[in-house]
mmCIF file of C-alpha atoms and ligand atoms in Angstrom:
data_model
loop_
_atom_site.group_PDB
_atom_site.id
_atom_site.type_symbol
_atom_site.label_atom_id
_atom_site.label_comp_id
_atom_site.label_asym_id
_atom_site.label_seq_id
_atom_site.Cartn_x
_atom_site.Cartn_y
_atom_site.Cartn_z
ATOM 1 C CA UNK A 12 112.751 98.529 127.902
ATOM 2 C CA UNK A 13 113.027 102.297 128.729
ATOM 3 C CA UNK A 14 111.395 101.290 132.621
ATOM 4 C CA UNK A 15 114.944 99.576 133.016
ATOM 5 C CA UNK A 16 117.669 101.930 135.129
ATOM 6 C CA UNK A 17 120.941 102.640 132.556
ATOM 7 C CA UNK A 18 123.136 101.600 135.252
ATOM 8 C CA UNK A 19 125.327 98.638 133.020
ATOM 9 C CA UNK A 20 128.518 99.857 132.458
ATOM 10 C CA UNK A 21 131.266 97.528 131.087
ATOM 11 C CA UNK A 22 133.486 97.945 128.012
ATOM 12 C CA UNK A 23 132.738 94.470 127.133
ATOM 13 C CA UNK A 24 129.227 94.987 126.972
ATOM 14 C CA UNK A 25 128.751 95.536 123.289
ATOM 15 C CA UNK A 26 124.766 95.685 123.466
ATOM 16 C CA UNK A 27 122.788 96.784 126.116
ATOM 17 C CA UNK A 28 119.199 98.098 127.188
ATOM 18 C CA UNK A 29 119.700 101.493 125.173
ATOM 19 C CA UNK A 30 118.713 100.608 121.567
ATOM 20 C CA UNK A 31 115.377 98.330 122.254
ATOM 21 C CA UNK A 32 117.301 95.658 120.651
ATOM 22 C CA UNK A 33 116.236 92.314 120.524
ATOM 23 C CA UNK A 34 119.404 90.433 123.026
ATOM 24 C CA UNK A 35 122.430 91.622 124.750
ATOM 25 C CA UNK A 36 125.701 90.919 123.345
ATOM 26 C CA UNK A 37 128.824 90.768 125.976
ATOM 27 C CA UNK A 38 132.182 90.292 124.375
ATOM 28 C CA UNK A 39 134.116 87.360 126.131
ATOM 29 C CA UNK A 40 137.498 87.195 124.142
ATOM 30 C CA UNK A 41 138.265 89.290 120.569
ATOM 31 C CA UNK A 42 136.771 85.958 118.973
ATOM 32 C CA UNK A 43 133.469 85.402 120.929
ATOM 33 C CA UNK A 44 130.681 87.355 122.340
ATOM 34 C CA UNK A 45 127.953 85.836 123.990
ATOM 35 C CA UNK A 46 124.294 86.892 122.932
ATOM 36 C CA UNK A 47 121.507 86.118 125.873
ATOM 37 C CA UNK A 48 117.459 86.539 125.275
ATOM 38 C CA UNK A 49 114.712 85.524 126.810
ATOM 39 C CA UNK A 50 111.188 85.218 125.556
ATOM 40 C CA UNK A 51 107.548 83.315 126.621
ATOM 41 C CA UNK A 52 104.066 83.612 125.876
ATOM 42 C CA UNK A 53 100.540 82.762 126.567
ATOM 43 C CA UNK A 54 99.398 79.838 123.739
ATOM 44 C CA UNK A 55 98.310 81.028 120.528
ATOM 45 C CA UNK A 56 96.965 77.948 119.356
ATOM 46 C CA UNK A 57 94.867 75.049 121.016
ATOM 47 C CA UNK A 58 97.412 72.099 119.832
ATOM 48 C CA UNK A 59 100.099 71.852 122.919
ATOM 49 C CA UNK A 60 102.912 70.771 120.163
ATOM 50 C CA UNK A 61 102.479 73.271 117.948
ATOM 51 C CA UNK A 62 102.258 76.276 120.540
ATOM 52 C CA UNK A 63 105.360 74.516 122.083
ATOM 53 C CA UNK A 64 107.184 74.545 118.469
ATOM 54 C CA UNK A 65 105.603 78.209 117.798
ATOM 55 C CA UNK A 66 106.924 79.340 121.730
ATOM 56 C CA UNK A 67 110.519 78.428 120.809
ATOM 57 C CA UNK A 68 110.679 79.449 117.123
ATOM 58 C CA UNK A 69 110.076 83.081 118.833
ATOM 59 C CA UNK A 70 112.386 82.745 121.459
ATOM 60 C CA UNK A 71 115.468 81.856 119.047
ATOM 61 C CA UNK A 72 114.477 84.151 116.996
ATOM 62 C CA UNK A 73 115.695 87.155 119.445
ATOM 63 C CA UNK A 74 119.451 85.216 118.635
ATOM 64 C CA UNK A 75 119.408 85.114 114.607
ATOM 65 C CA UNK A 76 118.409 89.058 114.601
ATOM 66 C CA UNK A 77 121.474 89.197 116.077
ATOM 67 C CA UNK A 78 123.192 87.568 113.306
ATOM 68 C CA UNK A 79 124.159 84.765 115.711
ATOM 69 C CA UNK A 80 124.113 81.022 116.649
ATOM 70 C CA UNK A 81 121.547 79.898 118.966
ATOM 71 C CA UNK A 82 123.431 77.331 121.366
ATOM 72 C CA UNK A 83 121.975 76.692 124.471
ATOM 73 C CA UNK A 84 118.115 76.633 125.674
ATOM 74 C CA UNK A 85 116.492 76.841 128.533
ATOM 75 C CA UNK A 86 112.952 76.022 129.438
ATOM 76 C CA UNK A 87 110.320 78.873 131.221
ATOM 77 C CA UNK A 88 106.826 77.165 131.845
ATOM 78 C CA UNK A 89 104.214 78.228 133.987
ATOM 79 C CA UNK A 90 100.856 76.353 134.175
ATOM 80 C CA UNK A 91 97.998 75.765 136.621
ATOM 81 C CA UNK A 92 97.749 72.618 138.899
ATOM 82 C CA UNK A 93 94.820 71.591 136.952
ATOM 83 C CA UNK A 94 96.298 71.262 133.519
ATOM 84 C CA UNK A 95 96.982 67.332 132.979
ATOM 85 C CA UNK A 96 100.823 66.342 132.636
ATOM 86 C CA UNK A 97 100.343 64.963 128.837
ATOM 87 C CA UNK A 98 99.859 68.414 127.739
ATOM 88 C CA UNK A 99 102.572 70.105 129.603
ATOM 89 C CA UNK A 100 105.111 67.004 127.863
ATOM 90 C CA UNK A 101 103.478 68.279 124.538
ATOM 91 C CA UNK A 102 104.467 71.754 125.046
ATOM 92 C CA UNK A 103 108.166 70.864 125.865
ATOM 93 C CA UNK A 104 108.276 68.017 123.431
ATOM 94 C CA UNK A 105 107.309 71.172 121.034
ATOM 95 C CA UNK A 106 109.967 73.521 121.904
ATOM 96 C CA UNK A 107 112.659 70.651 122.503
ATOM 97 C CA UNK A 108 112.082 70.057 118.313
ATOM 98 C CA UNK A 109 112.524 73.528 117.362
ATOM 99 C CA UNK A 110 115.579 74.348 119.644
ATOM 100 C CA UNK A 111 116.719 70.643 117.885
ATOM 101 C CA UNK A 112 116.002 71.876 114.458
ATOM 102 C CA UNK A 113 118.086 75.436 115.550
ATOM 103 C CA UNK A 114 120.997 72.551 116.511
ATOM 104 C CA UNK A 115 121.258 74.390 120.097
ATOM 105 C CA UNK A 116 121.054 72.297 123.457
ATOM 106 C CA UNK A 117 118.119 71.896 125.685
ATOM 107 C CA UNK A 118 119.733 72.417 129.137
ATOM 108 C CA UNK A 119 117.294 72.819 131.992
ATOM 109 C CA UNK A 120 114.714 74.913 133.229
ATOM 110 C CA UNK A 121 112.671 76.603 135.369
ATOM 111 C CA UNK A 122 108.417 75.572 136.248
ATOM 112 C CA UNK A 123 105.796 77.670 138.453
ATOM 113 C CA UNK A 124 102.195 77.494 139.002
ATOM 114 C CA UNK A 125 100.331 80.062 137.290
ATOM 115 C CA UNK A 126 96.876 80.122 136.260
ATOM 116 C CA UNK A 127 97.329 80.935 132.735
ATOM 117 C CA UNK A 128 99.561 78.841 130.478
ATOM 118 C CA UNK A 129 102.998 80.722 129.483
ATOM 119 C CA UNK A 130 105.980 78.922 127.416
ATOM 120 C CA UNK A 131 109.002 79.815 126.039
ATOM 121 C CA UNK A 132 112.594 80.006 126.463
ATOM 122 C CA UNK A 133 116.072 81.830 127.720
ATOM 123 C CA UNK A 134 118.807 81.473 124.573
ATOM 124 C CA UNK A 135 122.601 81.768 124.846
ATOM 125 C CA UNK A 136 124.079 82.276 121.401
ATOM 126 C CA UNK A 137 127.271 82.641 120.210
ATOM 127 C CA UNK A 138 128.782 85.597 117.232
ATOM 128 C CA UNK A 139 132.299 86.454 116.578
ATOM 129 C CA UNK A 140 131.993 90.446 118.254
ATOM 130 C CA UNK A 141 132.961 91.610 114.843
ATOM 131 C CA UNK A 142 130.042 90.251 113.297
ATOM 132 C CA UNK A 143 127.115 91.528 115.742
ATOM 133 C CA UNK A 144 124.234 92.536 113.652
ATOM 134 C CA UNK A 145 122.409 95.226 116.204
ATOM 135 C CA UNK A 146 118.764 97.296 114.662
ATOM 136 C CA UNK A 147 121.007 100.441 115.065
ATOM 137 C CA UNK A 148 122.924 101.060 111.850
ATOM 138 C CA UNK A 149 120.912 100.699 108.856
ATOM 139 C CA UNK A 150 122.911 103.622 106.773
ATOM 140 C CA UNK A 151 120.761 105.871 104.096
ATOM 141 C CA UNK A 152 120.033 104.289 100.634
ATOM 142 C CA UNK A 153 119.731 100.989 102.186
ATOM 143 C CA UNK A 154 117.063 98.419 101.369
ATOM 144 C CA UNK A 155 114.913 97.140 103.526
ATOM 145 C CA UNK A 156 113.858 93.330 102.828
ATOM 146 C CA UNK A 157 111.226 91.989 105.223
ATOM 147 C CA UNK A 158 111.581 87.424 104.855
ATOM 148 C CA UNK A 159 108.129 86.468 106.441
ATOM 149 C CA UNK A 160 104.679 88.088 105.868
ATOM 150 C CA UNK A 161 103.120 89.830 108.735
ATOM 151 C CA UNK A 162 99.085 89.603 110.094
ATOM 152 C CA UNK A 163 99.337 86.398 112.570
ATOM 153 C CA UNK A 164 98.089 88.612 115.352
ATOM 154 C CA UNK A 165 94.570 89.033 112.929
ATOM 155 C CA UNK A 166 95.054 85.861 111.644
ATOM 156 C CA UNK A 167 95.430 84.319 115.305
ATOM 157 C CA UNK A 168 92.002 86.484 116.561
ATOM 158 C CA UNK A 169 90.164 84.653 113.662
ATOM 159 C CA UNK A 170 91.478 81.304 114.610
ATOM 160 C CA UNK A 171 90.063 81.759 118.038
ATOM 161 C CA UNK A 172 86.702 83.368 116.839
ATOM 162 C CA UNK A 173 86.494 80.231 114.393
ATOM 163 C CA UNK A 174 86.280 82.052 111.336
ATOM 164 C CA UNK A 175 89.801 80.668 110.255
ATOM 165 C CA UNK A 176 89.647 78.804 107.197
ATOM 166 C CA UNK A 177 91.989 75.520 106.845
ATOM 167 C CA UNK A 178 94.037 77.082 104.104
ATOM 168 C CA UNK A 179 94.810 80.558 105.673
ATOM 169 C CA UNK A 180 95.185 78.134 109.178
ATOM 170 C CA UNK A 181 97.947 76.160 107.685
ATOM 171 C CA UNK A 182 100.327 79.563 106.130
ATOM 172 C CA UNK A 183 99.579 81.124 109.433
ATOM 173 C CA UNK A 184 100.728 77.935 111.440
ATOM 174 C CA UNK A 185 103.838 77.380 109.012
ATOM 175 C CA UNK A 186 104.958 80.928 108.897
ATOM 176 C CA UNK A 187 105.263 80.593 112.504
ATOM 177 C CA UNK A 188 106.895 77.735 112.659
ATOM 178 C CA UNK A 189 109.942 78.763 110.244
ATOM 179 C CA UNK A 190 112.815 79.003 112.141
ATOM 180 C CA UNK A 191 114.610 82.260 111.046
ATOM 181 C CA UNK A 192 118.158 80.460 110.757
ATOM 182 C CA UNK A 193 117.835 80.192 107.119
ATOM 183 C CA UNK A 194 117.393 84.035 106.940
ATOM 184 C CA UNK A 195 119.955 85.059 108.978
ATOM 185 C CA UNK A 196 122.255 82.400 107.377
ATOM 186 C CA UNK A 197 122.267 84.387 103.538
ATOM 187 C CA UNK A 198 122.232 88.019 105.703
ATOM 188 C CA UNK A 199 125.722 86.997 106.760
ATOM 189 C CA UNK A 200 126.823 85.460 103.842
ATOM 190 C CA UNK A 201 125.840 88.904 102.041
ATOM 191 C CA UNK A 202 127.186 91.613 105.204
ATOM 192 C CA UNK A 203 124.151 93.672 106.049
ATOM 193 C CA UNK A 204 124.216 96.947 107.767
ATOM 194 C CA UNK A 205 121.049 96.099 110.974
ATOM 195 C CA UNK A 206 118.149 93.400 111.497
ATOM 196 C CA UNK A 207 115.734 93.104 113.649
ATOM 197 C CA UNK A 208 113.049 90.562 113.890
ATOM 198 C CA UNK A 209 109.200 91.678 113.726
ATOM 199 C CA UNK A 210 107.302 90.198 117.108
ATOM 200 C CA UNK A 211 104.460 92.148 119.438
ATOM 201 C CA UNK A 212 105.372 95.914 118.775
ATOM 202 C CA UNK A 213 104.047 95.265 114.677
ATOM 203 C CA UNK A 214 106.470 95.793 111.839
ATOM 204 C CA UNK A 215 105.712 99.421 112.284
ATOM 205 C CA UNK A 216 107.367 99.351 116.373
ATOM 206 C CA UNK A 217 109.931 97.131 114.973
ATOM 207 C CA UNK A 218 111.076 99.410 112.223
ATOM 208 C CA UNK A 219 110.807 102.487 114.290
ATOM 209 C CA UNK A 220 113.193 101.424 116.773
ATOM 210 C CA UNK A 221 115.599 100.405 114.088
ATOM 211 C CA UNK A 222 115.146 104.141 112.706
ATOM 212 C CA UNK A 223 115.359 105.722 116.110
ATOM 213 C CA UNK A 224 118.151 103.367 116.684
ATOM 214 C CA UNK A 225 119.810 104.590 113.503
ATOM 215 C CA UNK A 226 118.983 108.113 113.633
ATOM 216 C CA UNK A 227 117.774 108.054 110.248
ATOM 217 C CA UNK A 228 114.153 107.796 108.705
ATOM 218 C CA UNK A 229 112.142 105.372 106.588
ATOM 219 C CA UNK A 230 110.234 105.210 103.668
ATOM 220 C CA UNK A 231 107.917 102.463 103.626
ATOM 221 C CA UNK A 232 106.492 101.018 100.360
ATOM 222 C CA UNK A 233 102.893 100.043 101.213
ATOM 223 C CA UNK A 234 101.674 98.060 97.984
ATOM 224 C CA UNK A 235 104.999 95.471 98.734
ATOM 225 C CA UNK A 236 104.294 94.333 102.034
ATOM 226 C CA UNK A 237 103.805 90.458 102.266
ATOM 227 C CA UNK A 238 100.521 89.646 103.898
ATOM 228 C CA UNK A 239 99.468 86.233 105.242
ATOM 229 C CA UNK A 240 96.271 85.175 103.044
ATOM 230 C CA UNK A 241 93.322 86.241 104.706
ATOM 231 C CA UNK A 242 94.419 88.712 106.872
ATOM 232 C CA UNK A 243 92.704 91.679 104.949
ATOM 233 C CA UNK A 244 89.776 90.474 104.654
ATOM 234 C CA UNK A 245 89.552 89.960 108.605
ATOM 235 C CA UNK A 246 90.937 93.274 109.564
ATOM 236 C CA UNK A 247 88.315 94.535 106.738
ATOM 237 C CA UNK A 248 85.771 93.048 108.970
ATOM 238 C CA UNK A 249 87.269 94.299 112.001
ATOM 239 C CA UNK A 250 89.065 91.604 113.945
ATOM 240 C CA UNK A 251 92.044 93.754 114.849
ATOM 241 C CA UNK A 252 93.507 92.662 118.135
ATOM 242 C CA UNK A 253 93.379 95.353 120.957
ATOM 243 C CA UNK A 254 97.502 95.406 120.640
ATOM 244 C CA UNK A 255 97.699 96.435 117.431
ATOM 245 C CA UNK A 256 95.484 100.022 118.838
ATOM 246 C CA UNK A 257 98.231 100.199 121.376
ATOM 247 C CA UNK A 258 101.102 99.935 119.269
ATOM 248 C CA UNK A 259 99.543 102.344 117.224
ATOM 249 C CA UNK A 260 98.834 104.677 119.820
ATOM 250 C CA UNK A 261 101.986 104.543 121.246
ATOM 251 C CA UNK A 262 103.537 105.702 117.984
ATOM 252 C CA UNK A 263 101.435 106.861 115.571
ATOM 253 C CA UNK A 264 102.750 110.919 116.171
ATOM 254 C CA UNK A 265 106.204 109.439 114.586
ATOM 255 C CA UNK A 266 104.779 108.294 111.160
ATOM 256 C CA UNK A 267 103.229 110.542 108.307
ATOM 257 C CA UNK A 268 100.949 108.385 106.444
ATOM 258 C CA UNK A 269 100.094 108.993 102.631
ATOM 259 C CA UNK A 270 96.737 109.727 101.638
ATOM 260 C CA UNK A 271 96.049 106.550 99.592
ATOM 261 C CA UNK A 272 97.155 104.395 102.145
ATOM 262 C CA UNK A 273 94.331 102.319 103.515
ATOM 263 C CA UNK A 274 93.073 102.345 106.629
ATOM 264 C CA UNK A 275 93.033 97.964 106.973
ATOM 265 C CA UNK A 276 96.349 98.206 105.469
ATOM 266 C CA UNK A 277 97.699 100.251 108.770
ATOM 267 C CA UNK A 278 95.933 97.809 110.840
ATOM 268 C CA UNK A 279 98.349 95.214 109.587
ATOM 269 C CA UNK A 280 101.777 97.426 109.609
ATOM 270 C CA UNK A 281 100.497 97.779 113.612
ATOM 271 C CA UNK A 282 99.382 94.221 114.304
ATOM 272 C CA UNK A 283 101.589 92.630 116.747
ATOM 273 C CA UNK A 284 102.747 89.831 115.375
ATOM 274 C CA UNK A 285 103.821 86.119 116.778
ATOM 275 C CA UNK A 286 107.528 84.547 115.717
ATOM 276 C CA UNK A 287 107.547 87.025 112.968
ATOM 277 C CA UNK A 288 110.553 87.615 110.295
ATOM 278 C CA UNK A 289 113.477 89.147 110.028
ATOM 279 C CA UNK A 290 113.571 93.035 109.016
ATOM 280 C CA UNK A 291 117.015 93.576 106.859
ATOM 281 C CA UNK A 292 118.645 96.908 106.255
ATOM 282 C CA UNK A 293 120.932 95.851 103.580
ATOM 283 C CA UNK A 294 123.195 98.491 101.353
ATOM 284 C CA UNK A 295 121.495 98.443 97.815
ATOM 285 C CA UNK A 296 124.439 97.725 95.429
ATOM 286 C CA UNK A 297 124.166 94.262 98.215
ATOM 287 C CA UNK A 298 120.460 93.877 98.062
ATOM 288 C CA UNK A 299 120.239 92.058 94.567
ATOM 289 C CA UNK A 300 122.362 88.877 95.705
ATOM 290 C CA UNK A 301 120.459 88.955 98.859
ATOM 291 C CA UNK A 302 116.954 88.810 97.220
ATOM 292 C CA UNK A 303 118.924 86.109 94.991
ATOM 293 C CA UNK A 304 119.706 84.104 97.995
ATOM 294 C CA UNK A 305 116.030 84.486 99.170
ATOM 295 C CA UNK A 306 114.617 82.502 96.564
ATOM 296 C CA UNK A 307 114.839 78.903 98.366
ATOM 297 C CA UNK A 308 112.747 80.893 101.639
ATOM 298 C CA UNK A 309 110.115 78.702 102.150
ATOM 299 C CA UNK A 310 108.425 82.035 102.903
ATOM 300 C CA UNK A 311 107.395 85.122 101.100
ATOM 301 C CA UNK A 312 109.644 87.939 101.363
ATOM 302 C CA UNK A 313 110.324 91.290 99.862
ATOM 303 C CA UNK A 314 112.113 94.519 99.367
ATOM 304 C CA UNK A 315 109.543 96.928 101.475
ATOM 305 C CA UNK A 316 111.222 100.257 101.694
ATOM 306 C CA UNK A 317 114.334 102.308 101.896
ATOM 307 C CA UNK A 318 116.978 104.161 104.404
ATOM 308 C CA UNK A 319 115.840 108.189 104.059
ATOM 309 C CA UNK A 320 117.909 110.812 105.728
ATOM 310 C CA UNK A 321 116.363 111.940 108.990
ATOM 311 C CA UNK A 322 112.967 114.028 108.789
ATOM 312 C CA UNK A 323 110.934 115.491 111.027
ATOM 313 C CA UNK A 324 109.043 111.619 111.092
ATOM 314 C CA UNK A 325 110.759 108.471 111.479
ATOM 315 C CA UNK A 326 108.294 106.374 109.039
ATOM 316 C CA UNK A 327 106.558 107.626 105.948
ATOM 317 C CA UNK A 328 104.298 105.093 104.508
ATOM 318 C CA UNK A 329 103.923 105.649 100.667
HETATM 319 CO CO1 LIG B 405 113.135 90.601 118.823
HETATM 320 CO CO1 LIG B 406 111.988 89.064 121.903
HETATM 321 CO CO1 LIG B 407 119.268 93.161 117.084
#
């Protein structure tokens, strides 16, 4: 958000606008801060529910990057006159599970007309201030541990071209419908050092702000990144979605790229991706009881880099 004027001052303000991270934090006593997101989007998929479900999953996530306790929701919903009632009461029925399942509190809303579908939600969580988890302090010789695989922005282009097969529909739909709770519940049972959850700006934009954040550099491991099935062979054929050129763009002059890297494999670190997973920067002698605590993730995750001192690039992809 670097349009935004740096005009918040308050001591009690623990996170701001300054480190692109995913929700403010504002400290109300020495035992609780507050931690206030908001998030919506234009459906992904055709079924009202799901979208719904997939809408929220996102927006909560902003609150367990934090490392905090989603607690009360908020509706945003904007749809056209036309669009019959049954499916609107699908979408919310859809987001009213998930922010069920996150055991936060559906309090209100807020509708408009629009003439293009958008869902999602405002979250208020809760964190003791001592506990805030912010992208800006991953130290060097941490481990990075990514918990969901990345390509639902290819994976979603090939769902609406049709090419989608049921199998690689179903991960795609599940992966976005796993709340990260379960994640951020082991992070803070280990103590990690920063988080941040991967959503439009690709796990590339995600992990740069966490290294610009940090002032320190990354080294990516490109042969461990966990890839939704079927999501090479798309991009292999092409169906890269126009924001994964703009991330790109935007900051490809900050990452040096090895030589044997592929060229469909970049096309996934930029793809902007929908309810993503949690990026961890844990300390390494930490890492091994992390991974440990992993193991009952219903999704795939893995150790995909390491905290570098700062070069003269803020990712290198090896
Ligand atoms: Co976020
Ligand atoms: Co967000
Ligand atoms: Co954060």
């Amino acid at each position: 958000m670097r349009l935004l004027p740096k005009v918040n001052k308050d001591e009690n303000l623990l996170v701001g606008i300054e480190t692109s991270d995913d929700a403010a934090v504002y400290k109300i006593d020495d035992n609780t801060a507050i931690i206030q997101t908001v998030d919506f989007f234009t459906p992904v998929v055709d079924d009202p529910y799901i979208y719904g479900q997939i809408a929220a999953v996102n927006s909560l996530s902003d609150v367990y990057a934090m490392g905090g306790t989603p607690k009360l929701a908020m509706n945003i919903i904007c749809f056209p006159s036309c669009l019959d009632s049954n499916i609107v009461a699908e979408i919310l029925k859809g987001g009213y599970d998930k922010i069920k399942e996150a055991g936060a509190l559906l309090i209100g809303g807020h509708t408009i007309e629009d003439e293009e579908p958008k869902y999602g939600l405002s979250v208020s969580g809760f964190i003791n201030p001592k506990d805030v988890v912010t992208n800006a302090n991953a130290k060097v010789g941490d481990v990075l541990i990514l918990t969901k695989p990345i390509g639902s922005g290819i994976l979603n282009l090939a769902y609406r071209g049709e090419l989608i097969k049921d199998k690689e529909y179903n991960s795609l739909i599940e992966n976005m419908l796993t709340l990260n709770s379960f994640a951020r519940d082991k992070m803070m049972e280990v103590g990690i050092n920063a988080c941040t959850d991967i959503t439009g700006f690709g796990l590339l934009g995600h992990m740069i702000e966490m290294s610009e954040g940090s002032d320190v550099s990354i080294k990516l491991y490109s042969k461990d990144i966990p890839i939704l099935e079927g999501a090479l062979e798309y991009a292999k054929m092409g169906l890269v979605p126009e924001g994964a050129y703009s991330n790109e763009k935007f900051i490809k002059d900050k990452i040096k790229v090895n030589d044997t890297v592929e060229r469909v494999l970049l096309d996934i670190l930029y793809d902007p991706q929908t309810s993503g997973g949690l990026l961890i920067s844990v300390a390494k002698e930490k890492s091994n009881k992390l991974l440990e605590l992993l193991k009952e993730n219903t999704t795939d995750y893995s150790v995909i880099g390491e905290v570098i001192d700062k070069r003269n690039y803020e990712i290198e992809i090896i």
